Amino acid sequence: MKLIRFGKVGKERPGVQLKDGSQINVSGFGQDYDEHFFGNDGIEQLKKWLDTNKDSCPKISDSERLGPPLTRPSKIVCVGLNYAKHAAESGMEVPLEPVLFFKATSAIVGPYDDLIIPRGSKKTDWEVELAVVIGKKASYVEEKDALNHVAGYVLHNDYSERAYQIERSGQWVKGKSCDTFAPLGPFIATTDEIEDPNNLNLWLKLNGETVQNSSTSDFIFNVQEVVSYISKFMTLLPGDVISTGTPFGVGLGFNPPKYLKPGDVVELGIDGLGKSKQTAKAYKSNS
């Protein structure tokens, strides 16, 4: 099943993308895609509800905005340097354990929403990533059981401001959490849709030119390892998002480095998880 949310910013409603690509409004189910939904067998309940209610669900117009496919989770946990070639292009050693950092949930936007380059930013960068959505509370989970705690998978562009991240002291979170820096979607694919999350092609284009093209088979730490590892340091709650790292080809790795400017168009995708597209815009004050 493919879970979507649609509508104006802050007023999104739940929907489902069907196998033929059409989309239906499932507001009648009575639940949004949040911690309660994922943690209380909501996916299976929704499947059963659709068996008898699908034909009466309103169709969603193609002109509707797609929002992030889940409501704001308790946390986004990111894994850094999880592809060997990306570690090399960043000038960093391959880590012996997963490198973890947080990304503010206020950075979450829809898959086609604009990327807002932060005020004064000179080094906003792109990062296509596979993200994991937790479906069952996870604490001290063994690797062999880790996938039992996963609800599904989603495309994520882990936008990063490299000066904030690397040059401004402290932790990476400053360079990861600017508004619009976490477009998710277009949909969450439930686990039955993805045969092997550790063998998916992922790519990103900048203004039509492919700059990232790799596979999650190049993970240093695979999905099971990452879920198990993180659960040893914090409890993962249903709906939480784990972003598993980006392959080589980010702007920081170019010689000279290449960063986003207003008007740039970023397109990205992962096998089985669809595509997203963001247009870079300069920050403007609302005051």
XYZ file of N, CA and C in Angstrom:
861
model
N 0.839 -1.189 0.000
C 0.000 0.000 0.000
C 0.876 1.242 0.000
N 0.379 2.286 -0.665
C 1.127 3.538 -0.746
C 0.310 4.643 -0.086
N 0.855 5.171 1.004
C 0.158 6.166 1.808
C 0.560 7.561 1.372
N -0.415 8.411 1.111
C -0.160 9.801 0.750
C -0.975 10.716 1.652
N -0.609 11.979 1.658
C -1.428 13.018 2.295
C -1.498 14.181 1.315
N -2.651 14.813 1.242
C -2.870 15.825 0.214
C -3.613 17.024 0.791
N -3.484 18.157 0.103
C -4.183 19.364 0.516
C -3.218 20.497 0.829
N -3.791 21.610 1.245
C -2.986 22.791 1.543
C -2.107 22.548 2.769
N -1.043 23.334 2.855
C -0.094 23.202 3.957
C -0.813 23.338 5.299
N -0.598 22.352 6.165
C -1.219 22.368 7.486
C -2.634 21.832 7.519
N -3.201 21.532 6.354
C -4.576 21.032 6.289
C -4.648 19.732 5.474
N -3.545 19.002 5.453
C -3.499 17.786 4.656
C -4.439 16.712 5.197
N -4.947 15.905 4.295
C -5.811 14.773 4.634
C -5.189 13.481 4.108
N -5.537 12.347 4.716
C -4.916 11.081 4.305
C -5.515 10.527 3.018
N -4.667 9.876 2.249
C -5.110 9.237 1.024
C -4.285 8.002 0.744
N -4.630 7.313 -0.320
C -3.918 6.111 -0.759
C -3.738 6.199 -2.265
N -2.542 5.849 -2.726
C -2.307 5.707 -4.157
C -2.531 4.262 -4.539
N -3.420 4.035 -5.495
C -3.765 2.684 -5.921
C -2.755 2.171 -6.936
N -2.856 0.893 -7.236
C -1.888 0.252 -8.136
C -1.898 0.854 -9.530
N -3.036 1.416 -9.972
C -3.098 2.024 -11.299
C -2.604 3.468 -11.304
N -2.120 3.941 -10.147
C -1.593 5.298 -10.053
C -2.603 6.332 -9.616
N -3.888 5.981 -9.645
C -4.908 6.923 -9.175
C -4.845 7.040 -7.653
N -5.435 8.111 -7.141
C -5.345 8.398 -5.713
C -6.733 8.645 -5.150
N -6.958 8.107 -3.947
C -8.263 8.257 -3.322
C -8.128 8.856 -1.925
N -9.163 9.569 -1.539
C -9.253 10.215 -0.237
C -9.791 9.192 0.774
N -9.028 8.919 1.836
C -9.473 7.944 2.832
C -9.766 8.621 4.174
N -10.172 9.881 4.121
C -10.528 10.592 5.349
C -11.618 9.861 6.121
N -12.480 9.146 5.398
C -13.553 8.411 6.046
C -13.071 7.314 6.975
N -11.830 6.908 6.819
C -11.247 5.906 7.719
C -11.116 6.453 9.132
N -10.956 7.758 9.239
C -10.989 8.407 10.553
C -9.661 8.560 11.255
N -8.544 8.237 10.570
C -7.226 8.398 11.184
C -6.259 9.038 10.209
N -5.403 9.900 10.746
C -4.304 10.426 9.957
C -3.088 9.527 10.180
N -2.048 9.737 9.393
C -0.865 8.881 9.471
C 0.112 9.437 10.510
N -0.150 9.076 11.758
C 0.615 9.607 12.878
C 1.073 8.466 13.782
N 1.627 8.817 14.932
C 2.153 7.805 15.850
C 1.077 6.793 16.247
N -0.125 7.257 16.511
C -1.205 6.344 16.905
C -1.534 5.381 15.771
N -1.609 5.901 14.545
C -1.921 5.063 13.388
C -0.872 3.964 13.213
N 0.402 4.345 13.154
C 1.451 3.358 12.903
C 1.616 2.386 14.071
N 1.374 2.864 15.275
C 1.615 2.035 16.451
C 0.467 1.148 16.866
N -0.679 1.299 16.217
C -1.851 0.520 16.598
C -2.438 -0.236 15.406
N -1.527 -0.801 14.622
C -1.925 -1.678 13.516
C -2.783 -0.951 12.484
N -2.505 0.359 12.330
C -3.318 1.166 11.432
C -3.242 0.731 9.984
N -2.092 0.250 9.552
C -1.954 -0.162 8.155
C -2.869 -1.340 7.846
N -2.875 -2.349 8.726
C -3.747 -3.500 8.512
C -5.215 -3.118 8.624
N -5.539 -2.231 9.576
C -6.923 -1.769 9.715
C -7.379 -1.032 8.459
N -6.472 -0.204 7.911
C -6.825 0.547 6.700
C -7.026 -0.401 5.519
N -6.189 -1.420 5.406
C -6.351 -2.396 4.328
C -7.723 -3.060 4.398
N -8.132 -3.459 5.604
C -9.434 -4.108 5.770
C -10.562 -3.137 5.464
N -10.401 -1.891 5.894
C -11.425 -0.871 5.640
C -11.593 -0.637 4.145
N -10.474 -0.646 3.424
C -10.531 -0.415 1.979
C -11.222 -1.554 1.245
N -11.152 -2.758 1.792
C -11.817 -3.893 1.144
C -13.299 -3.626 0.917
N -13.914 -2.895 1.829
C -15.355 -2.628 1.712
C -15.687 -1.179 1.375
N -14.711 -0.278 1.464
C -15.006 1.145 1.282
C -14.265 1.805 0.120
N -13.359 1.074 -0.535
C -12.530 1.698 -1.566
C -13.352 2.348 -2.666
N -14.376 1.666 -3.134
C -15.147 2.173 -4.276
C -15.930 3.430 -3.951
N -16.171 3.674 -2.672
C -16.927 4.871 -2.292
C -16.025 6.036 -1.888
N -14.712 5.819 -1.916
C -13.779 6.896 -1.549
C -13.675 7.910 -2.689
N -13.713 9.201 -2.369
C -13.579 10.221 -3.417
C -12.216 10.150 -4.092
N -12.201 10.398 -5.390
C -10.942 10.476 -6.117
C -10.245 11.795 -5.776
N -8.926 11.769 -5.792
C -8.134 12.972 -5.547
C -7.680 13.520 -6.896
N -7.926 14.787 -7.128
C -7.536 15.413 -8.383
C -6.020 15.456 -8.514
N -5.552 15.319 -9.753
C -4.114 15.406 -10.016
C -3.571 16.795 -9.699
N -4.452 17.779 -9.605
C -4.015 19.148 -9.327
C -3.803 19.404 -7.840
N -4.198 18.455 -7.004
C -4.034 18.631 -5.557
C -2.560 18.567 -5.168
N -2.185 19.437 -4.239
C -0.827 19.372 -3.687
C -0.675 18.110 -2.856
N 0.485 17.440 -2.996
C 0.828 16.340 -2.105
C 1.666 16.892 -0.956
N 1.259 16.590 0.268
C 2.019 16.986 1.439
C 2.936 15.865 1.878
N 3.653 16.050 2.974
C 4.437 14.941 3.525
C 3.504 13.785 3.854
N 3.906 12.542 3.587
C 2.978 11.424 3.719
C 2.767 10.916 5.141
N 3.237 11.660 6.130
C 2.913 11.367 7.518
C 2.904 12.676 8.289
N 2.175 12.706 9.401
C 2.169 13.903 10.227
C 3.464 13.958 11.019
N 3.756 15.110 11.581
C 5.065 15.339 12.176
C 5.418 14.262 13.193
N 6.488 13.504 12.933
C 6.900 12.434 13.844
C 7.601 12.998 15.069
N 7.845 12.143 16.051
C 8.531 12.613 17.259
C 9.971 12.980 16.964
N 10.576 12.345 15.941
C 11.965 12.659 15.610
C 12.335 12.130 14.231
N 13.337 12.790 13.657
C 14.011 12.300 12.462
C 15.447 12.019 12.876
N 15.842 10.759 12.784
C 17.212 10.366 13.105
C 17.918 10.066 11.784
N 19.062 10.698 11.581
C 19.791 10.531 10.322
C 21.110 9.811 10.549
N 21.507 9.067 9.536
C 22.780 8.356 9.561
C 23.723 9.044 8.585
N 24.867 9.486 9.071
C 25.828 10.165 8.215
C 26.878 9.213 7.682
N 27.416 9.547 6.507
C 28.555 8.807 5.944
C 28.288 7.308 5.863
N 27.103 6.949 5.349
C 26.733 5.536 5.319
C 26.997 4.869 3.972
N 27.677 5.581 3.060
C 28.153 5.010 1.809
C 29.651 5.315 1.738
N 30.445 4.316 1.445
C 31.907 4.478 1.492
C 32.392 5.583 0.561
N 31.850 5.648 -0.660
C 32.309 6.660 -1.614
C 31.937 8.066 -1.162
N 30.791 8.195 -0.475
C 30.407 9.519 0.034
C 31.346 9.955 1.149
N 31.740 9.007 2.003
C 32.705 9.346 3.054
C 34.003 9.837 2.431
N 34.409 9.178 1.354
C 35.654 9.563 0.685
C 35.556 10.961 0.083
N 34.422 11.261 -0.593
C 34.308 12.576 -1.221
C 34.181 13.685 -0.177
N 33.748 13.321 1.041
C 33.645 14.288 2.127
C 34.969 14.453 2.868
N 35.961 13.637 2.483
C 37.259 13.713 3.127
C 37.275 13.119 4.517
N 36.368 12.164 4.776
C 36.254 11.573 6.102
C 36.466 10.064 6.033
N 36.951 9.491 7.114
C 37.176 8.060 7.167
C 35.856 7.303 7.251
N 35.846 6.085 6.723
C 34.668 5.231 6.850
C 34.425 4.961 8.340
N 33.240 5.259 8.849
C 33.005 5.113 10.290
C 32.968 3.656 10.741
N 33.413 3.425 11.960
C 33.372 2.089 12.550
C 31.999 1.770 13.117
N 31.255 2.801 13.478
C 29.871 2.679 13.937
C 29.053 3.735 13.206
N 27.731 3.551 13.097
C 26.912 4.563 12.435
C 27.059 5.940 13.085
N 27.206 6.943 12.235
C 27.245 8.336 12.679
C 25.803 8.836 12.735
N 25.367 9.288 13.894
C 23.974 9.696 14.070
C 23.861 11.201 14.309
N 22.817 11.790 13.755
C 22.478 13.179 14.072
C 20.970 13.346 13.899
N 20.448 14.411 14.467
C 19.018 14.689 14.359
C 18.755 15.757 13.305
N 17.554 15.721 12.793
C 17.048 16.747 11.879
C 15.713 17.211 12.444
N 15.518 18.501 12.555
C 14.286 19.014 13.156
C 13.065 18.619 12.328
N 12.006 18.201 13.011
C 10.793 17.813 12.286
C 10.110 19.012 11.631
N 10.443 20.221 12.066
C 9.878 21.418 11.438
C 10.425 21.629 10.027
N 11.442 20.850 9.646
C 11.989 20.939 8.292
C 11.160 20.160 7.275
N 10.215 19.338 7.735
C 9.449 18.468 6.846
C 8.497 19.270 5.957
N 8.517 18.960 4.668
C 7.587 19.530 3.692
C 7.180 18.436 2.716
N 6.318 18.805 1.781
C 5.869 17.857 0.774
C 6.910 17.641 -0.312
N 6.704 16.611 -1.139
C 7.710 16.208 -2.124
C 7.930 17.194 -3.262
N 6.946 18.067 -3.506
C 7.061 19.017 -4.617
C 7.065 20.465 -4.128
N 7.153 20.643 -2.817
C 7.228 21.996 -2.276
C 8.586 22.614 -2.600
N 8.625 23.943 -2.631
C 9.881 24.631 -2.931
C 10.906 24.412 -1.824
N 12.166 24.374 -2.218
C 13.280 24.438 -1.276
C 13.588 25.910 -1.036
N 13.547 26.343 0.198
C 13.889 27.718 0.532
C 15.339 27.759 1.004
N 16.189 28.426 0.226
C 17.592 28.571 0.617
C 17.641 29.528 1.810
N 18.246 29.122 2.916
C 18.220 29.955 4.125
C 18.840 31.339 3.900
N 18.406 32.279 4.695
C 18.928 33.646 4.612
C 20.453 33.640 4.796
N 21.166 34.173 3.848
C 22.618 34.258 3.929
C 23.350 32.991 3.537
N 22.633 31.942 3.169
C 23.281 30.674 2.839
C 24.052 30.766 1.527
N 25.243 30.180 1.535
C 26.060 30.086 0.323
C 26.335 28.627 -0.054
N 25.983 27.689 0.849
C 26.411 26.309 0.644
C 25.283 25.308 0.912
N 24.102 25.550 0.326
C 22.999 24.599 0.455
C 23.199 23.459 -0.541
N 23.124 22.225 -0.046
C 23.495 21.029 -0.795
C 22.328 20.039 -0.813
N 22.396 19.074 -1.704
C 21.364 18.053 -1.889
C 21.855 16.703 -1.388
N 20.931 15.794 -1.033
C 21.296 14.436 -0.620
C 20.083 13.521 -0.776
N 20.059 12.689 -1.800
C 18.980 11.713 -1.938
C 19.192 10.598 -0.911
N 18.115 10.222 -0.214
C 18.244 9.207 0.830
C 16.991 8.325 0.919
N 17.234 7.073 1.267
C 16.159 6.166 1.660
C 15.835 6.417 3.131
N 14.580 6.678 3.425
C 14.166 6.851 4.814
C 13.232 5.722 5.231
N 13.352 5.333 6.482
C 12.588 4.238 7.075
C 11.565 4.834 8.037
N 10.332 4.362 7.966
C 9.291 4.794 8.901
C 9.049 3.671 9.902
N 9.184 3.980 11.176
C 9.007 2.986 12.224
C 7.521 2.688 12.427
N 7.205 1.405 12.589
C 5.818 1.002 12.755
C 5.516 0.390 14.104
N 6.551 0.107 14.872
C 6.372 -0.551 16.163
C 7.473 -0.070 17.087
N 7.094 0.322 18.294
C 8.060 0.838 19.270
C 9.293 -0.063 19.324
N 10.470 0.565 19.287
C 11.713 -0.208 19.202
C 12.705 0.256 20.262
N 13.095 -0.651 21.129
C 14.105 -0.380 22.145
C 14.943 -1.643 22.322
N 16.248 -1.539 22.159
C 17.169 -2.673 22.245
C 16.723 -3.821 21.343
N 16.489 -3.487 20.097
C 16.030 -4.466 19.115
C 17.229 -5.185 18.500
N 17.128 -6.493 18.348
C 18.172 -7.263 17.679
C 18.038 -7.101 16.162
N 19.172 -7.210 15.460
C 19.146 -7.049 14.010
C 18.165 -8.003 13.338
N 18.094 -9.240 13.811
C 17.222 -10.230 13.182
C 15.748 -9.873 13.310
N 15.420 -8.998 14.271
C 14.033 -8.591 14.487
C 13.747 -7.184 13.991
N 14.754 -6.500 13.489
C 14.635 -5.071 13.216
C 13.541 -4.741 12.201
N 13.445 -5.526 11.123
C 12.464 -5.200 10.087
C 11.031 -5.396 10.569
N 10.833 -6.125 11.662
C 9.494 -6.263 12.235
C 9.009 -4.960 12.854
N 9.926 -4.022 13.034
C 9.581 -2.726 13.625
C 9.432 -1.631 12.576
N 9.483 -2.005 11.302
C 9.405 -1.040 10.206
C 8.011 -1.080 9.586
N 7.430 0.115 9.388
C 6.119 0.218 8.741
C 6.246 0.384 7.237
N 7.304 1.070 6.819
C 7.459 1.319 5.395
C 8.665 2.177 5.102
N 8.738 2.628 3.843
C 9.896 3.360 3.355
C 9.440 4.573 2.557
N 10.285 5.610 2.554
C 9.897 6.860 1.896
C 11.143 7.554 1.349
N 10.978 8.248 0.243
C 12.033 9.050 -0.368
C 12.248 10.327 0.435
N 13.504 10.668 0.682
C 13.856 11.862 1.462
C 15.019 12.577 0.793
N 14.930 13.901 0.683
C 16.067 14.707 0.255
C 16.605 15.406 1.495
N 17.729 14.935 2.004
C 18.312 15.460 3.235
C 19.138 16.709 2.916
N 18.429 17.800 2.608
C 19.131 19.043 2.299
C 20.021 19.458 3.463
N 21.171 20.044 3.119
C 22.183 20.388 4.111
C 22.812 21.730 3.760
N 23.005 22.578 4.767
C 23.775 23.805 4.572
C 25.162 23.531 5.123
N 26.139 23.382 4.225
C 27.437 22.872 4.644
C 28.212 23.840 5.543
N 28.059 25.124 5.342
C 28.745 26.056 6.237
C 28.185 25.939 7.653
N 26.849 25.861 7.753
C 26.233 25.701 9.078
C 26.652 24.368 9.700
N 26.736 23.345 8.866
C 27.007 21.987 9.347
C 28.457 21.802 9.788
N 29.387 22.346 9.005
C 30.805 22.013 9.176
C 31.634 23.168 9.733
N 31.286 24.390 9.341
C 32.150 25.533 9.638
C 31.710 26.361 10.843
N 30.537 26.086 11.392
C 29.981 26.955 12.429
C 30.063 26.353 13.830
N 30.892 25.339 14.002
C 31.115 24.679 15.297
C 29.866 23.905 15.746
N 30.070 23.008 16.715
C 28.946 22.254 17.263
C 28.545 21.087 16.388
N 27.300 20.681 16.521
C 26.815 19.477 15.870
C 26.205 19.759 14.500
N 26.037 18.695 13.716
C 25.553 18.838 12.345
C 24.116 19.343 12.260
N 23.360 19.210 13.343
C 21.927 19.504 13.285
C 21.643 20.909 12.751
N 22.541 21.868 12.988
C 22.321 23.236 12.518
C 22.257 23.309 11.000
N 23.054 22.483 10.349
C 23.077 22.510 8.894
C 22.038 21.630 8.246
N 21.240 20.948 9.060
C 20.281 19.981 8.534
C 18.821 20.373 8.742
N 18.573 21.375 9.571
C 17.222 21.565 10.101
C 16.497 22.806 9.612
N 17.050 23.503 8.633
C 16.378 24.700 8.133
C 15.014 24.331 7.553
N 14.093 25.273 7.583
C 12.762 25.044 7.016
C 12.891 24.565 5.572
N 12.084 23.586 5.213
C 11.990 22.948 3.886
C 13.133 21.989 3.599
N 13.999 21.711 4.566
C 15.162 20.850 4.332
C 14.852 19.362 4.439
N 13.574 18.984 4.580
C 13.235 17.557 4.659
C 11.983 17.237 3.849
N 12.044 17.401 2.513
C 10.902 16.949 1.712
C 10.792 15.427 1.744
N 9.609 14.936 2.068
C 9.346 13.503 2.146
C 8.261 13.133 1.143
N 8.408 11.947 0.551
C 7.366 11.468 -0.345
C 7.847 11.406 -1.788
N 6.924 11.045 -2.678
C 5.492 11.321 -2.652
C 4.632 10.419 -1.763
N 5.093 9.221 -1.430
C 4.267 8.313 -0.633
C 5.155 7.481 0.275
N 4.542 6.905 1.287
C 5.182 5.857 2.080
C 4.759 4.524 1.487
N 5.711 3.724 1.079
C 5.426 2.367 0.607
C 5.520 1.421 1.792
N 4.447 0.703 2.074
C 4.483 -0.254 3.175
C 5.456 -1.385 2.840
N 5.879 -2.107 3.860
C 6.979 -3.063 3.692
C 6.690 -4.137 2.646
N 5.431 -4.479 2.429
C 5.113 -5.500 1.435
C 5.362 -5.016 0.009
N 5.545 -3.703 -0.161
C 5.798 -3.136 -1.490
C 7.286 -3.186 -1.864
N 8.155 -3.314 -0.865
C 9.603 -3.244 -1.093
C 10.230 -4.577 -0.701
N 10.721 -5.305 -1.708
C 11.246 -6.645 -1.456
C 12.514 -6.608 -0.611
N 13.429 -5.692 -0.944
C 14.699 -5.623 -0.221
C 15.154 -4.162 -0.152
N 15.013 -3.513 0.996
C 15.414 -2.105 1.100
C 16.913 -1.898 0.945
N 17.678 -2.967 1.065
C 19.129 -2.883 0.954
C 19.634 -3.144 -0.464
N 18.734 -3.049 -1.428
C 19.126 -3.228 -2.832
C 18.200 -2.410 -3.731
N 18.234 -1.094 -3.536
C 17.386 -0.178 -4.298
C 18.255 0.864 -4.996
N 17.987 1.090 -6.274
C 18.669 2.174 -6.975
C 18.122 3.512 -6.503
N 18.994 4.495 -6.322
C 18.572 5.842 -5.975
C 19.393 6.843 -6.766
N 18.768 7.964 -7.142
C 19.399 8.916 -8.050
C 18.918 10.322 -7.758
N 19.686 11.290 -8.224
C 19.294 12.695 -8.096
C 19.844 13.467 -9.285
N 19.012 14.361 -9.824
C 19.399 15.216 -10.933
C 19.337 16.684 -10.501
N 20.327 17.442 -10.944
C 20.348 18.886 -10.746
C 20.202 19.550 -12.105
N 19.094 20.257 -12.296
C 18.803 20.921 -13.575
C 18.925 19.945 -14.742
N 18.435 18.715 -14.537
C 18.406 17.710 -15.587
C 19.655 16.858 -15.705
N 20.721 17.216 -14.988
C 21.976 16.460 -15.047
C 22.064 15.505 -13.862
N 22.297 14.228 -14.126
C 22.425 13.251 -13.049
C 23.723 13.487 -12.281
N 23.581 13.707 -10.962
C 24.762 13.928 -10.117
C 24.921 12.832 -9.067
N 23.832 12.146 -8.733
C 23.909 11.004 -7.832
C 23.217 9.823 -8.494
N 23.857 8.671 -8.478
C 23.264 7.456 -9.044
C 23.972 6.271 -8.403
N 23.294 5.592 -7.497
C 23.933 4.522 -6.743
C 22.872 3.524 -6.306
N 23.218 2.699 -5.339
C 22.312 1.676 -4.834
C 22.496 1.526 -3.336
N 21.413 1.216 -2.653
C 21.520 0.968 -1.216
C 22.300 -0.306 -0.919
N 22.639 -1.067 -1.948
C 23.522 -2.224 -1.736
C 24.924 -1.785 -1.326
N 25.213 -0.482 -1.483
C 26.505 0.062 -1.079
C 26.498 0.597 0.357
N 25.422 0.365 1.080
C 25.387 0.757 2.486
C 26.605 0.219 3.236
N 27.152 1.028 4.130
C 28.116 0.518 5.105
C 27.362 -0.225 6.204
N 26.254 0.368 6.654
C 25.385 -0.243 7.658
C 23.989 -0.337 7.055
N 23.465 -1.570 6.910
C 22.179 -1.732 6.241
C 21.011 -1.347 7.157
N 19.800 -1.456 6.625
C 18.618 -1.008 7.364
C 18.479 -1.730 8.696
N 18.656 -3.048 8.693
C 18.520 -3.801 9.940
C 19.543 -3.347 10.982
N 20.781 -3.158 10.539
C 21.838 -2.716 11.450
C 21.534 -1.341 12.022
N 21.048 -0.450 11.176
C 20.777 0.928 11.603
C 19.634 0.973 12.616
N 18.534 0.269 12.322
C 17.402 0.264 13.252
C 17.825 -0.311 14.599
N 18.522 -1.440 14.575
C 18.981 -2.070 15.810
C 19.921 -1.152 16.573
N 20.868 -0.554 15.872
C 21.875 0.300 16.507
C 21.233 1.500 17.194
N 20.372 2.206 16.461
C 19.743 3.401 17.030
C 18.907 3.046 18.250
N 18.242 1.882 18.204
C 17.361 1.491 19.310
C 18.113 1.215 20.604
N 19.438 1.115 20.523
C 20.246 0.918 21.728
C 20.513 2.231 22.453
N 20.253 3.349 21.784
C 20.542 4.657 22.359
C 19.296 5.474 22.646
N 18.179 5.123 22.009
C 16.918 5.844 22.214
C 15.776 4.944 21.790
N 14.613 5.168 22.362
C 13.431 4.434 21.941
C 12.889 5.053 20.666
N 12.714 4.225 19.656
C 12.097 4.652 18.419
C 10.596 4.453 18.530
N 9.849 5.514 18.267
C 8.396 5.465 18.384
C 7.752 5.283 17.011
N 6.562 4.713 16.967
C 5.865 4.570 15.691
C 5.743 5.918 14.975
N 6.037 5.910 13.696
C 6.011 7.138 12.912
C 7.340 7.851 12.843
N 8.289 7.481 13.701
C 9.617 8.088 13.625
C 10.260 7.773 12.279
N 11.100 8.689 11.824
C 11.772 8.543 10.531
C 13.271 8.368 10.755
N 13.840 7.348 10.116
C 15.291 7.167 10.080
C 15.741 7.385 8.639
N 16.613 8.353 8.416
C 17.159 8.588 7.083
C 18.536 7.947 7.020
N 18.755 7.104 6.015
C 19.858 6.141 6.067
C 21.149 6.594 5.397
N 21.240 7.864 5.000
C 22.472 8.357 4.404
C 22.385 8.502 2.896
N 23.350 9.213 2.340
C 23.338 9.520 0.909
C 24.574 8.962 0.217
N 24.461 8.591 -1.054
C 25.634 8.136 -1.801
C 26.474 9.317 -2.297
N 27.575 8.995 -2.978
C 28.452 10.034 -3.518
C 27.707 10.873 -4.555
N 28.222 12.069 -4.799
C 27.640 12.941 -5.816
C 27.012 14.197 -5.254
N 27.235 14.486 -3.976
C 26.695 15.719 -3.393
C 27.556 16.899 -3.839
N 27.008 18.104 -3.681
C 27.709 19.302 -4.133
C 29.042 19.513 -3.452
N 29.111 19.135 -2.168
C 30.344 19.277 -1.402
C 31.494 18.508 -2.041
N 31.180 17.419 -2.741
C 32.216 16.555 -3.299
C 32.756 16.994 -4.648
N 32.131 18.005 -5.278
C 32.633 18.485 -6.561
C 33.921 19.291 -6.356
N 34.706 19.404 -7.420
C 35.940 20.198 -7.376
C 35.903 21.230 -8.501
N 35.593 22.493 -8.211
C 35.257 23.025 -6.880
C 33.851 22.606 -6.468
N 33.503 22.742 -5.180
C 32.161 22.392 -4.723
C 31.085 23.167 -5.485
N 29.918 22.541 -5.598
C 28.792 23.123 -6.323
C 27.599 23.184 -5.373
N 27.005 24.352 -5.237
C 25.887 24.492 -4.304
C 24.669 25.088 -5.002
N 23.533 24.972 -4.354
C 22.271 25.359 -4.965
C 22.082 26.876 -4.945
N 21.442 27.360 -5.997
C 21.127 28.776 -6.124
C 19.666 28.909 -6.547
N 19.049 30.072 -6.318
C 17.647 30.248 -6.706
C 17.415 29.906 -8.177
N 16.352 29.178 -8.420
C 16.019 28.752 -9.777
C 16.461 27.348 -10.109
N 17.381 26.789 -9.347
C 17.806 25.411 -9.581
C 16.647 24.441 -9.340
N 16.615 23.380 -10.126
C 15.577 22.357 -9.990
C 16.245 21.034 -9.629
N 15.793 20.439 -8.532
C 16.339 19.171 -8.041
C 15.271 18.091 -8.200
N 15.597 17.023 -8.896
C 14.697 15.880 -9.053
C 15.407 14.645 -8.519
N 14.643 13.775 -7.853
C 15.261 12.596 -7.255
C 14.260 11.460 -7.179
N 14.779 10.236 -7.010
C 13.897 9.087 -6.924
C 14.612 7.859 -6.393
N 13.812 6.898 -5.961
C 14.296 5.601 -5.503
C 13.362 4.539 -6.060
N 13.926 3.420 -6.483
C 13.102 2.310 -6.980
C 11.964 2.006 -6.012
N 10.747 1.978 -6.526
C 9.596 1.605 -5.717
C 9.061 2.694 -4.822
N 9.749 3.845 -4.772
C 9.323 4.921 -3.864
C 8.989 6.213 -4.599
N 8.949 6.150 -5.920
C 8.534 7.308 -6.687
C 9.613 8.361 -6.832
N 9.180 9.540 -7.269
C 10.073 10.663 -7.541
C 9.560 11.908 -6.827
N 10.479 12.825 -6.569
C 10.081 14.131 -6.052
C 10.854 15.210 -6.789
N 10.440 16.450 -6.602
C 11.044 17.558 -7.345
C 10.890 18.831 -6.543
N 11.994 19.531 -6.351
C 11.954 20.802 -5.643
C 12.643 21.880 -6.473
N 12.086 23.079 -6.426
C 12.695 24.246 -7.056
C 13.257 25.143 -5.967
N 14.511 25.527 -6.097
C 15.159 26.355 -5.087
C 14.693 27.804 -5.201
N 14.340 28.384 -4.076
C 13.919 29.779 -4.001
C 14.721 30.476 -2.912
N 14.955 31.760 -3.087
C 15.666 32.533 -2.069
C 14.748 32.807 -0.895
N 15.313 32.863 0.284
C 14.555 33.194 1.498
C 14.000 34.609 1.385
N 12.736 34.756 1.784
C 12.117 36.084 1.869
C 11.416 36.196 3.216
N 11.604 37.303 3.891
C 10.960 37.522 5.172
C 9.464 37.693 4.995
N 8.695 37.135 5.916
C 7.236 37.281 5.877
C 6.773 38.589 6.495
N 7.698 39.296 7.147
C 7.310 40.530 7.828
C 7.284 41.705 6.860
